[in-house]
Amino acid sequence: MATASLAAIVFVLISAVVASSLVVAAKLLRVRAKVDSPLKRRTYECGEEPLGPTWIQFHPRYYVVALVFVIFDLEAAFLLPWSLIVRELGMAGVIEVAVFALILMLGWAYAVKKDALKWQ
Amino acid sequence: MHWLLWSVVIITVLMTTTAWALWLERKLAARMGSRLGPTMVGRHGLLQPIADLLKLLQKEDILPEAADGALFNLAPILTAVFAIATVAVVPFGEGVIAADLDIGVLWVLAFGGLMVIPVWMAGWASNNKFALLGGMRAVAQAVSYEVPLVLASMVPVILAGSMSMTDIVHYQQQHSWIALWPTLPGLPAFLLFLLASLAESNRIPFDIPEAESELVAGVSTEYTGMKFGLFYMAEYIHTLVSSAIGAALFLGGWSGPFAPGLHWMLLKTLGLFVFIYVVRWTLLRFRQDQLMRLAWVWLVPMGLVLVFMAAVVVVWGGA
C-alpha cells in the first residue's frame, strides 16, 4: 500500500507540472501588445465604468446552505467508515446508524418546515 | 516503476482525449442543431483542438487592475490539478491504474470537494460582479450536490465492502453490474450519481453558475488566454473523469465479453460522456431555487434511503 500512496502523491505532482507548464508555455509564446492600453485592464462590466465595490456582504441564504452542508458532510464522514464494515457489524450496526441518521433527519425536517432550504 | 509509467500514460491519454472530446461535443451539438460544427481545420475539423490550443497559447494574458493577482493566477492551475488528480485511482483495466489506493472512492470524493476552492478563489479574486455571483452560485450548488454524490457512491462501497475501485470492479465481475443486479439500491444509486455529477461539473441543466445570459461567463469572465483555457479544459476533464468513475463504480468497469477489458472501460466511459452531452444540448436550465430544492428536499433523503437499503441487502442477503 505504501507504493500506492507514493504513486498517488507522484500523480498529483505530475498533474501540477502539466497544468503549470501550460501556463508557462503561454507566458513564453504569448503575443505582446505593441501599444499598452490601461482600458483593457479595467474590470469588465459590459463596457460601462465599474460601479460600486464588488466585495460586499452577501445574502444569508448562502450561510444557511453552508451550515446544513456541514451537518450532512459530517454525517457522510461518519457513514463512510461504517460502510466498509457493514457485513461484520450485522443488523445491530445497521439499526444503530439508522437511529443516528433518523435524529439527523429530524433536524432536516425542521429545516424544511422552516423553509430554510427554500432559497427565498 | 510500473505505476509511474501508468501515471504518465493515463495523464497523456486523458489530456488528448479531452481535446478530441471537445471536438466530439462540438460536432454533436452542431448536428443536434442542424449545423455542421468545425469543418475547416483538417478533415471533418479534426485538427480543430490543436488549432484552439495554439490560439489560446498565443493570446495576451491580461491581469485586471482591480484583481487579487496571486489568487487570480493560482485558481486556474489548481482547478486543472484537482480535475486531473481525481483520475489517479480509476482502474481502466486489470492493473491499468496509476495508484491502487484502498481508499479510492474517498480520494475521488475528496478531490471533487476540493474543486470548490479554486472556483471560489477565481470568483473572489477577479473583483468582478459577474464572477463573484458566479462563484457564489457555483459553491452553493457544488456543496449541495456533494451530499447526494457521497451517498450514491457509498452504495457500491457497501455492496463490495471495499473503497478500492479495483475491488469494486472485481466484485461486479463476480456478481453483476451494480447498476443492474441488486436493482433496488443499485439502479437508483447510479441515476443519483449521474445527476449529482452533472451538477458537480456544472453541466446543463445545472449550469446556473455560468448562465451566459445572466452572468456573461461566471467565474471565468475576467480570464484570458491559457488561464481561461485551463478552466475550460478542467470542466471537460471533470466530465470525462466523472464518466469513468460512474463506469467503474456502477457499470462493471473493464468487465465485458469478446473484447479486452480496456476497450470496454473506454467504451462505457465515452458512452456516459456522450449521454451527458446529449442531456446538455437537450434540456433547459433550472432556476436556482429549483436546484437547491431538488438537492436538499429530494436527493439527500433519497441517498440516505439507498444507503440503508444497500446495508440491509448486504446484511440479509450476505451478497
CSV table of C-alpha atoms in Angstrom, one decimal:
chain,number,residue,atom,x,y,z
A,1,MET,CA,0.0,0.0,0.0
A,2,ALA,CA,3.0,2.3,0.6
A,3,THR,CA,3.7,2.1,-3.2
A,4,ALA,CA,0.1,3.2,-3.9
A,5,SER,CA,0.3,6.2,-1.6
A,6,LEU,CA,3.6,7.2,-3.2
A,7,ALA,CA,2.0,6.7,-6.6
A,8,ALA,CA,-0.9,8.9,-5.7
A,9,ILE,CA,1.4,11.7,-4.5
A,10,VAL,CA,3.5,11.5,-7.6
A,11,PHE,CA,0.3,11.6,-9.7
A,12,VAL,CA,-0.7,14.8,-8.1
A,13,LEU,CA,2.8,16.3,-8.7
A,14,ILE,CA,2.7,15.2,-12.4
A,15,SER,CA,-0.7,16.9,-12.8
A,16,ALA,CA,0.6,20.0,-11.2
A,17,VAL,CA,3.6,20.0,-13.6
A,18,VAL,CA,1.3,19.5,-16.6
A,19,ALA,CA,-1.1,22.3,-15.5
A,20,SER,CA,1.6,24.9,-14.7
A,21,SER,CA,3.7,24.1,-17.8
A,22,LEU,CA,0.7,25.1,-19.9
A,23,VAL,CA,0.7,28.5,-18.2
A,24,VAL,CA,4.4,28.8,-18.5
A,25,ALA,CA,4.2,27.9,-22.2
A,26,ALA,CA,1.5,30.6,-22.7
A,27,LYS,CA,3.8,33.1,-21.0
A,28,LEU,CA,6.6,32.3,-23.4
A,29,LEU,CA,4.5,32.1,-26.6
A,30,ARG,CA,2.0,34.9,-26.0
A,31,VAL,CA,1.9,37.9,-28.3
A,32,ARG,CA,2.7,41.1,-26.6
A,33,ALA,CA,0.6,44.2,-27.4
A,34,LYS,CA,2.7,47.0,-29.0
A,35,VAL,CA,0.6,49.8,-27.6
A,36,ASP,CA,-0.4,49.4,-23.9
A,37,SER,CA,-3.9,50.5,-23.1
A,38,PRO,CA,-5.0,50.8,-19.5
A,39,LEU,CA,-8.6,50.4,-20.5
A,40,LYS,CA,-8.2,46.7,-21.2
A,41,ARG,CA,-7.2,46.1,-17.6
A,42,ARG,CA,-10.4,47.7,-16.3
A,43,THR,CA,-12.9,45.3,-14.6
A,44,TYR,CA,-15.4,44.1,-17.2
A,45,GLU,CA,-18.9,45.4,-16.6
A,46,CYS,CA,-20.4,45.3,-20.1
A,47,GLY,CA,-18.3,48.3,-21.2
A,48,GLU,CA,-19.5,50.7,-18.5
A,49,GLU,CA,-17.4,52.3,-15.8
A,50,PRO,CA,-17.4,49.7,-12.9
A,51,LEU,CA,-20.0,50.9,-10.3
A,52,GLY,CA,-19.5,50.4,-6.6
A,53,PRO,CA,-17.5,47.8,-4.7
A,54,THR,CA,-17.6,44.1,-5.6
A,55,TRP,CA,-16.6,42.7,-2.3
A,56,ILE,CA,-19.9,43.2,-0.4
A,57,GLN,CA,-21.8,41.2,2.2
A,58,PHE,CA,-23.9,38.5,0.5
A,59,HIS,CA,-27.3,37.0,1.2
A,60,PRO,CA,-27.7,34.9,4.4
A,61,ARG,CA,-29.3,32.1,2.4
A,62,TYR,CA,-25.8,31.0,1.3
A,63,TYR,CA,-24.9,30.9,5.0
A,64,VAL,CA,-27.8,28.6,5.8
A,65,VAL,CA,-26.8,26.3,2.9
A,66,ALA,CA,-23.2,26.2,4.3
A,67,LEU,CA,-24.5,25.3,7.8
A,68,VAL,CA,-26.7,22.5,6.5
A,69,PHE,CA,-23.9,21.2,4.4
A,70,VAL,CA,-21.5,21.0,7.3
A,71,ILE,CA,-24.1,18.8,9.2
A,72,PHE,CA,-24.6,16.4,6.3
A,73,ASP,CA,-20.9,16.3,5.4
A,74,LEU,CA,-20.1,15.3,9.0
A,75,GLU,CA,-22.8,12.6,8.7
A,76,ALA,CA,-21.1,11.4,5.5
A,77,ALA,CA,-17.8,11.3,7.3
A,78,PHE,CA,-19.4,9.0,10.0
A,79,LEU,CA,-21.1,6.8,7.4
A,80,LEU,CA,-18.0,6.2,5.2
A,81,PRO,CA,-16.0,4.1,7.7
A,82,TRP,CA,-19.3,2.3,8.7
A,83,SER,CA,-20.0,1.4,5.1
A,84,LEU,CA,-16.8,-0.7,5.0
A,85,ILE,CA,-17.7,-2.9,7.9
A,86,VAL,CA,-21.5,-3.3,7.5
A,87,ARG,CA,-21.0,-7.0,6.9
A,88,GLU,CA,-19.2,-7.6,10.2
A,89,LEU,CA,-21.5,-5.4,12.3
A,90,GLY,CA,-24.6,-7.1,11.0
A,91,MET,CA,-28.2,-5.9,11.7
A,92,ALA,CA,-27.2,-4.3,15.0
A,93,GLY,CA,-24.8,-1.9,13.3
A,94,VAL,CA,-27.4,-1.0,10.6
A,95,ILE,CA,-30.0,-0.2,13.3
A,96,GLU,CA,-27.6,1.9,15.4
A,97,VAL,CA,-26.6,4.0,12.4
A,98,ALA,CA,-30.2,4.2,11.3
A,99,VAL,CA,-31.1,5.8,14.7
A,100,PHE,CA,-28.2,8.3,14.2
A,101,ALA,CA,-29.5,9.2,10.7
A,102,LEU,CA,-33.1,9.4,12.0
A,103,ILE,CA,-32.0,12.0,14.6
A,104,LEU,CA,-30.2,13.9,11.9
A,105,MET,CA,-33.3,13.8,9.6
A,106,LEU,CA,-35.4,15.4,12.4
A,107,GLY,CA,-33.1,18.4,12.0
A,108,TRP,CA,-33.6,18.2,8.3
A,109,ALA,CA,-37.4,18.0,8.7
A,110,TYR,CA,-37.2,21.1,10.9
A,111,ALA,CA,-35.1,23.0,8.3
A,112,VAL,CA,-37.6,22.0,5.5
A,113,LYS,CA,-40.6,23.0,7.7
A,114,LYS,CA,-38.9,26.4,8.4
A,115,ASP,CA,-38.3,26.9,4.7
A,116,ALA,CA,-34.6,27.3,5.4
A,117,LEU,CA,-33.8,25.4,2.2
A,118,LYS,CA,-36.3,27.1,0.0
A,119,TRP,CA,-33.9,29.8,-1.3
A,120,GLN,CA,-36.3,32.7,-1.0
B,1,MET,CA,8.2,1.7,-11.6
B,2,HIS,CA,5.2,0.1,-13.2
B,3,TRP,CA,2.8,2.7,-11.7
B,4,LEU,CA,5.0,5.7,-12.8
B,5,LEU,CA,4.6,4.5,-16.4
B,6,TRP,CA,0.8,4.2,-16.0
B,7,SER,CA,0.6,7.6,-14.4
B,8,VAL,CA,2.3,9.3,-17.4
B,9,VAL,CA,0.3,7.2,-19.9
B,10,ILE,CA,-3.0,7.9,-18.2
B,11,ILE,CA,-2.4,11.7,-17.9
B,12,THR,CA,-1.3,11.9,-21.6
B,13,VAL,CA,-4.3,9.9,-22.8
B,14,LEU,CA,-6.7,11.9,-20.6
B,15,MET,CA,-5.4,15.2,-22.0
B,16,THR,CA,-5.6,14.1,-25.6
B,17,THR,CA,-9.0,12.5,-25.1
B,18,THR,CA,-10.2,15.8,-23.6
B,19,ALA,CA,-9.1,17.7,-26.6
B,20,TRP,CA,-11.0,15.4,-29.0
B,21,ALA,CA,-13.9,15.0,-26.6
B,22,LEU,CA,-14.3,18.8,-27.1
B,23,TRP,CA,-14.3,18.3,-30.9
B,24,LEU,CA,-16.8,15.4,-30.5
B,25,GLU,CA,-19.1,17.6,-28.3
B,26,ARG,CA,-19.0,20.5,-30.8
B,27,LYS,CA,-19.8,18.1,-33.7
B,28,LEU,CA,-22.6,16.5,-31.7
B,29,ALA,CA,-24.1,19.8,-30.6
B,30,ALA,CA,-23.9,21.2,-34.1
B,31,ARG,CA,-25.7,18.1,-35.6
B,32,MET,CA,-28.4,18.4,-33.0
B,33,GLY,CA,-29.0,21.9,-34.1
B,34,SER,CA,-28.8,21.1,-37.8
B,35,ARG,CA,-25.4,22.8,-38.2
B,36,LEU,CA,-22.1,21.3,-39.3
B,37,GLY,CA,-19.7,22.2,-36.5
B,38,PRO,CA,-16.0,22.6,-37.1
B,39,THR,CA,-15.1,21.7,-40.7
B,40,MET,CA,-12.3,24.0,-41.7
B,41,VAL,CA,-9.1,22.8,-39.9
B,42,GLY,CA,-8.3,19.3,-41.1
B,43,ARG,CA,-10.6,16.6,-42.4
B,44,HIS,CA,-14.0,17.0,-40.6
B,45,GLY,CA,-12.4,19.7,-38.5
B,46,LEU,CA,-10.4,17.0,-36.7
B,47,LEU,CA,-7.4,19.3,-36.2
B,48,GLN,CA,-9.6,22.0,-34.5
B,49,PRO,CA,-8.4,21.1,-31.0
B,50,ILE,CA,-4.8,21.7,-32.0
B,51,ALA,CA,-5.7,25.0,-33.6
B,52,ASP,CA,-7.6,26.0,-30.5
B,53,LEU,CA,-4.6,25.2,-28.2
B,54,LEU,CA,-2.2,27.1,-30.4
B,55,LYS,CA,-4.5,30.1,-30.4
B,56,LEU,CA,-5.0,30.0,-26.6
B,57,LEU,CA,-1.2,29.8,-26.1
B,58,GLN,CA,-0.6,33.0,-28.1
B,59,LYS,CA,-3.3,35.1,-26.5
B,60,GLU,CA,-2.3,38.1,-24.4
B,61,ASP,CA,-2.5,37.5,-20.7
B,62,ILE,CA,-4.5,40.3,-19.0
B,63,LEU,CA,-4.5,40.8,-15.2
B,64,PRO,CA,-7.3,43.2,-14.4
B,65,GLU,CA,-6.1,46.1,-12.3
B,66,ALA,CA,-8.6,45.5,-9.5
B,67,ALA,CA,-8.0,41.8,-9.2
B,68,ASP,CA,-6.1,40.0,-6.5
B,69,GLY,CA,-3.1,38.9,-8.6
B,70,ALA,CA,-1.8,35.9,-6.6
B,71,LEU,CA,-5.2,34.2,-6.2
B,72,PHE,CA,-6.3,35.1,-9.7
B,73,ASN,CA,-3.2,33.4,-11.2
B,74,LEU,CA,-3.3,30.3,-8.9
B,75,ALA,CA,-7.0,29.5,-9.4
B,76,PRO,CA,-7.0,28.1,-12.9
B,77,ILE,CA,-3.9,25.9,-12.2
B,78,LEU,CA,-5.4,24.5,-9.1
B,79,THR,CA,-8.7,23.7,-10.9
B,80,ALA,CA,-6.8,21.8,-13.6
B,81,VAL,CA,-4.6,19.9,-11.0
B,82,PHE,CA,-7.7,18.8,-8.9
B,83,ALA,CA,-9.5,17.7,-12.1
B,84,ILE,CA,-6.6,15.6,-13.3
B,85,ALA,CA,-5.6,14.2,-10.0
B,86,THR,CA,-9.0,12.6,-9.5
B,87,VAL,CA,-8.3,10.0,-12.2
B,88,ALA,CA,-5.3,8.6,-10.2
B,89,VAL,CA,-7.5,5.9,-8.6
B,90,VAL,CA,-9.7,5.0,-11.5
B,91,PRO,CA,-8.8,1.5,-12.9
B,92,PHE,CA,-9.0,1.2,-16.7
B,93,GLY,CA,-8.2,-2.5,-16.8
B,94,GLU,CA,-6.7,-5.2,-14.7
B,95,GLY,CA,-3.7,-3.4,-13.2
B,96,VAL,CA,-4.1,-0.4,-15.5
B,97,ILE,CA,-4.3,2.1,-12.7
B,98,ALA,CA,-1.9,4.9,-11.5
B,99,ALA,CA,-2.4,4.4,-7.8
B,100,ASP,CA,-4.4,1.5,-6.5
B,101,LEU,CA,-5.3,3.2,-3.2
B,102,ASP,CA,-7.5,1.2,-0.8
B,103,ILE,CA,-9.4,4.5,-0.2
B,104,GLY,CA,-10.1,5.1,-3.9
B,105,VAL,CA,-13.7,6.3,-3.6
B,106,LEU,CA,-12.7,8.6,-0.7
B,107,TRP,CA,-9.9,10.1,-2.9
B,108,VAL,CA,-12.4,10.8,-5.7
B,109,LEU,CA,-14.8,12.4,-3.3
B,110,ALA,CA,-12.1,14.5,-1.7
B,111,PHE,CA,-10.8,15.9,-4.9
B,112,GLY,CA,-14.3,16.5,-6.1
B,113,GLY,CA,-14.9,18.5,-2.9
B,114,LEU,CA,-11.6,20.4,-3.3
B,115,MET,CA,-12.8,21.7,-6.7
B,116,VAL,CA,-15.0,24.2,-4.9
B,117,ILE,CA,-12.0,26.1,-3.6
B,118,PRO,CA,-10.3,27.3,-6.8
B,119,VAL,CA,-13.7,28.2,-8.3
B,120,TRP,CA,-14.4,30.4,-5.3
B,121,MET,CA,-10.8,31.8,-5.4
B,122,ALA,CA,-11.4,32.8,-9.1
B,123,GLY,CA,-14.7,34.3,-8.3
B,124,TRP,CA,-13.4,36.4,-5.4
B,125,ALA,CA,-10.1,37.4,-6.9
B,126,SER,CA,-11.5,38.6,-10.2
B,127,ASN,CA,-13.1,41.5,-8.3
B,128,ASN,CA,-15.9,41.4,-10.9
B,129,LYS,CA,-19.6,41.3,-10.0
B,130,PHE,CA,-20.4,38.6,-12.6
B,131,ALA,CA,-17.5,36.5,-11.4
B,132,LEU,CA,-18.4,36.9,-7.8
B,133,LEU,CA,-22.1,36.0,-8.3
B,134,GLY,CA,-21.0,33.0,-10.5
B,135,GLY,CA,-18.6,31.9,-7.8
B,136,MET,CA,-21.2,32.1,-5.0
B,137,ARG,CA,-23.7,30.1,-7.1
B,138,ALA,CA,-21.1,27.5,-8.0
B,139,VAL,CA,-20.1,27.0,-4.4
B,140,ALA,CA,-23.7,26.7,-3.2
B,141,GLN,CA,-24.5,24.3,-5.9
B,142,ALA,CA,-21.4,22.1,-5.6
B,143,VAL,CA,-21.7,21.9,-1.9
B,144,SER,CA,-25.4,20.9,-2.1
B,145,TYR,CA,-24.9,18.2,-4.6
B,146,GLU,CA,-21.8,16.9,-2.8
B,147,VAL,CA,-24.0,15.2,-0.2
B,148,PRO,CA,-26.1,13.1,-2.7
B,149,LEU,CA,-22.9,12.3,-4.6
B,150,VAL,CA,-21.2,10.9,-1.4
B,151,LEU,CA,-24.3,8.9,-0.5
B,152,ALA,CA,-24.7,7.5,-4.0
B,153,SER,CA,-21.0,6.5,-4.2
B,154,MET,CA,-21.5,4.8,-0.8
B,155,VAL,CA,-23.8,2.2,-2.3
B,156,PRO,CA,-21.1,0.3,-4.3
B,157,VAL,CA,-18.8,0.7,-1.3
B,158,ILE,CA,-21.3,-1.0,1.0
B,159,LEU,CA,-22.1,-3.8,-1.6
B,160,ALA,CA,-18.5,-4.5,-2.4
B,161,GLY,CA,-17.2,-4.0,1.2
B,162,SER,CA,-14.2,-2.0,-0.1
B,163,MET,CA,-13.3,1.5,-1.1
B,164,SER,CA,-10.7,0.4,-3.6
B,165,MET,CA,-12.1,0.9,-7.1
B,166,THR,CA,-10.3,-2.2,-8.3
B,167,ASP,CA,-12.1,-4.3,-5.6
B,168,ILE,CA,-15.4,-2.8,-6.6
B,169,VAL,CA,-14.9,-3.8,-10.2
B,170,HIS,CA,-13.8,-7.3,-9.1
B,171,TYR,CA,-17.0,-7.6,-7.0
B,172,GLN,CA,-19.0,-6.7,-10.1
B,173,GLN,CA,-17.2,-9.3,-12.2
B,174,GLN,CA,-18.2,-12.0,-9.6
B,175,HIS,CA,-21.8,-10.8,-9.2
B,176,SER,CA,-23.1,-8.4,-11.8
B,177,TRP,CA,-23.0,-4.7,-12.6
B,178,ILE,CA,-24.1,-2.8,-9.6
B,179,ALA,CA,-26.5,-0.7,-11.8
B,180,LEU,CA,-28.2,-4.0,-12.8
B,181,TRP,CA,-28.2,-6.5,-10.1
B,182,PRO,CA,-29.4,-5.6,-6.6
B,183,THR,CA,-31.7,-3.4,-8.7
B,184,LEU,CA,-33.2,-1.6,-5.8
B,185,PRO,CA,-30.3,0.3,-4.3
B,186,GLY,CA,-28.1,-0.2,-7.5
B,187,LEU,CA,-30.0,1.4,-10.3
B,188,PRO,CA,-31.4,4.4,-8.4
B,189,ALA,CA,-27.9,5.0,-6.9
B,190,PHE,CA,-26.5,5.1,-10.4
B,191,LEU,CA,-29.1,7.6,-11.5
B,192,LEU,CA,-28.5,9.7,-8.4
B,193,PHE,CA,-24.7,9.5,-9.1
B,194,LEU,CA,-25.2,10.7,-12.7
B,195,LEU,CA,-27.5,13.6,-11.6
B,196,ALA,CA,-25.1,14.7,-8.9
B,197,SER,CA,-22.0,14.5,-11.1
B,198,LEU,CA,-23.9,16.6,-13.7
B,199,ALA,CA,-24.4,19.2,-11.1
B,200,GLU,CA,-20.9,18.9,-9.7
B,201,SER,CA,-19.4,19.6,-13.1
B,202,ASN,CA,-21.8,22.5,-13.7
B,203,ARG,CA,-23.4,21.0,-16.8
B,204,ILE,CA,-26.8,21.9,-18.1
B,205,PRO,CA,-29.4,21.6,-16.7
B,206,PHE,CA,-27.3,22.6,-13.7
B,207,ASP,CA,-25.2,25.4,-15.2
B,208,ILE,CA,-26.7,28.3,-13.2
B,209,PRO,CA,-23.1,29.3,-12.1
B,210,GLU,CA,-22.3,30.4,-15.6
B,211,ALA,CA,-25.6,31.1,-17.1
B,212,GLU,CA,-24.3,33.1,-20.0
B,213,SER,CA,-27.5,35.1,-20.4
B,214,GLU,CA,-27.2,36.4,-16.8
B,215,LEU,CA,-23.6,36.2,-15.8
B,216,VAL,CA,-21.5,36.6,-19.0
B,217,ALA,CA,-19.2,33.7,-18.2
B,218,GLY,CA,-19.4,33.2,-14.5
B,219,VAL,CA,-16.0,32.9,-12.7
B,220,SER,CA,-14.1,32.8,-16.0
B,221,THR,CA,-15.4,36.3,-17.1
B,222,GLU,CA,-12.0,38.1,-16.4
B,223,TYR,CA,-9.8,35.3,-17.6
B,224,THR,CA,-8.0,35.4,-20.9
B,225,GLY,CA,-5.7,33.1,-22.9
B,226,MET,CA,-4.4,29.9,-21.5
B,227,LYS,CA,-5.8,30.6,-18.0
B,228,PHE,CA,-9.3,30.7,-19.4
B,229,GLY,CA,-8.3,27.6,-21.4
B,230,LEU,CA,-7.4,25.8,-18.1
B,231,PHE,CA,-10.8,26.4,-16.7
B,232,TYR,CA,-12.4,25.2,-19.9
B,233,MET,CA,-10.2,22.1,-20.0
B,234,ALA,CA,-10.8,21.3,-16.3
B,235,GLU,CA,-14.5,21.3,-17.0
B,236,TYR,CA,-14.2,18.7,-19.7
B,237,ILE,CA,-11.7,16.7,-17.8
B,238,HIS,CA,-14.0,16.7,-14.8
B,239,THR,CA,-16.9,15.4,-17.0
B,240,LEU,CA,-14.7,12.7,-18.6
B,241,VAL,CA,-13.4,11.6,-15.2
B,242,SER,CA,-16.9,11.5,-13.7
B,243,SER,CA,-18.0,9.3,-16.6
B,244,ALA,CA,-15.0,7.0,-16.0
B,245,ILE,CA,-15.8,6.8,-12.2
B,246,GLY,CA,-19.5,6.1,-13.0
B,247,ALA,CA,-18.5,3.3,-15.4
B,248,ALA,CA,-16.1,1.8,-12.8
B,249,LEU,CA,-18.5,2.0,-9.8
B,250,PHE,CA,-21.8,1.1,-11.4
B,251,LEU,CA,-21.3,-0.3,-14.9
B,252,GLY,CA,-18.8,-3.1,-14.2
B,253,GLY,CA,-15.6,-1.2,-15.1
B,254,TRP,CA,-13.5,-3.1,-17.5
B,255,SER,CA,-15.6,-6.3,-17.4
B,256,GLY,CA,-17.3,-7.4,-20.7
B,257,PRO,CA,-17.3,-10.2,-23.2
B,258,PHE,CA,-15.3,-10.6,-26.5
B,259,ALA,CA,-13.0,-7.6,-26.4
B,260,PRO,CA,-10.1,-6.8,-24.0
B,261,GLY,CA,-11.1,-5.0,-20.7
B,262,LEU,CA,-9.6,-1.7,-21.7
B,263,HIS,CA,-11.9,-1.4,-24.7
B,264,TRP,CA,-14.9,-2.0,-22.5
B,265,MET,CA,-13.9,0.6,-20.0
B,266,LEU,CA,-13.2,3.2,-22.6
B,267,LEU,CA,-16.5,2.4,-24.4
B,268,LYS,CA,-18.5,2.8,-21.2
B,269,THR,CA,-16.7,6.0,-20.3
B,270,LEU,CA,-17.4,7.5,-23.7
B,271,GLY,CA,-20.9,6.3,-23.7
B,272,LEU,CA,-21.6,8.1,-20.4
B,273,PHE,CA,-19.8,11.2,-21.7
B,274,VAL,CA,-21.9,11.3,-24.8
B,275,PHE,CA,-25.0,10.8,-22.7
B,276,ILE,CA,-24.1,13.8,-20.6
B,277,TYR,CA,-23.6,15.9,-23.7
B,278,VAL,CA,-26.9,14.8,-25.3
B,279,VAL,CA,-28.6,15.9,-22.0
B,280,ARG,CA,-26.7,19.2,-22.1
B,281,TRP,CA,-27.9,20.1,-25.6
B,282,THR,CA,-31.5,18.8,-25.0
B,283,LEU,CA,-32.6,20.3,-21.7
B,284,LEU,CA,-33.0,23.8,-20.4
B,285,ARG,CA,-31.5,25.4,-17.4
B,286,PHE,CA,-33.1,25.0,-13.9
B,287,ARG,CA,-33.8,28.1,-11.7
B,288,GLN,CA,-31.6,28.4,-8.7
B,289,ASP,CA,-34.3,27.8,-6.1
B,290,GLN,CA,-35.4,24.6,-8.0
B,291,LEU,CA,-31.8,23.4,-8.0
B,292,MET,CA,-31.5,23.8,-4.2
B,293,ARG,CA,-34.9,22.3,-3.5
B,294,LEU,CA,-34.1,19.3,-5.7
B,295,ALA,CA,-30.8,18.7,-3.8
B,296,TRP,CA,-31.9,19.1,-0.3
B,297,VAL,CA,-35.6,18.1,-0.2
B,298,TRP,CA,-35.4,15.1,-2.6
B,299,LEU,CA,-31.9,13.9,-3.3
B,300,VAL,CA,-30.4,13.9,0.2
B,301,PRO,CA,-33.2,11.7,1.8
B,302,MET,CA,-33.2,9.5,-1.3
B,303,GLY,CA,-29.5,8.9,-1.0
B,304,LEU,CA,-29.8,8.0,2.7
B,305,VAL,CA,-32.6,5.6,2.0
B,306,LEU,CA,-30.5,3.9,-0.8
B,307,VAL,CA,-27.5,3.6,1.6
B,308,PHE,CA,-29.7,1.8,4.2
B,309,MET,CA,-31.2,-0.4,1.5
B,310,ALA,CA,-27.7,-1.4,0.4
B,311,ALA,CA,-26.8,-2.1,4.1
B,312,VAL,CA,-29.9,-4.3,4.5
B,313,VAL,CA,-29.2,-6.2,1.3
B,314,VAL,CA,-25.6,-6.9,2.4
B,315,VAL,CA,-26.6,-8.0,6.0
B,316,TRP,CA,-29.6,-10.2,5.0
B,317,GLY,CA,-28.6,-11.4,1.6
B,318,GLY,CA,-24.9,-11.9,2.6
B,319,ALA,CA,-24.2,-10.9,-1.0
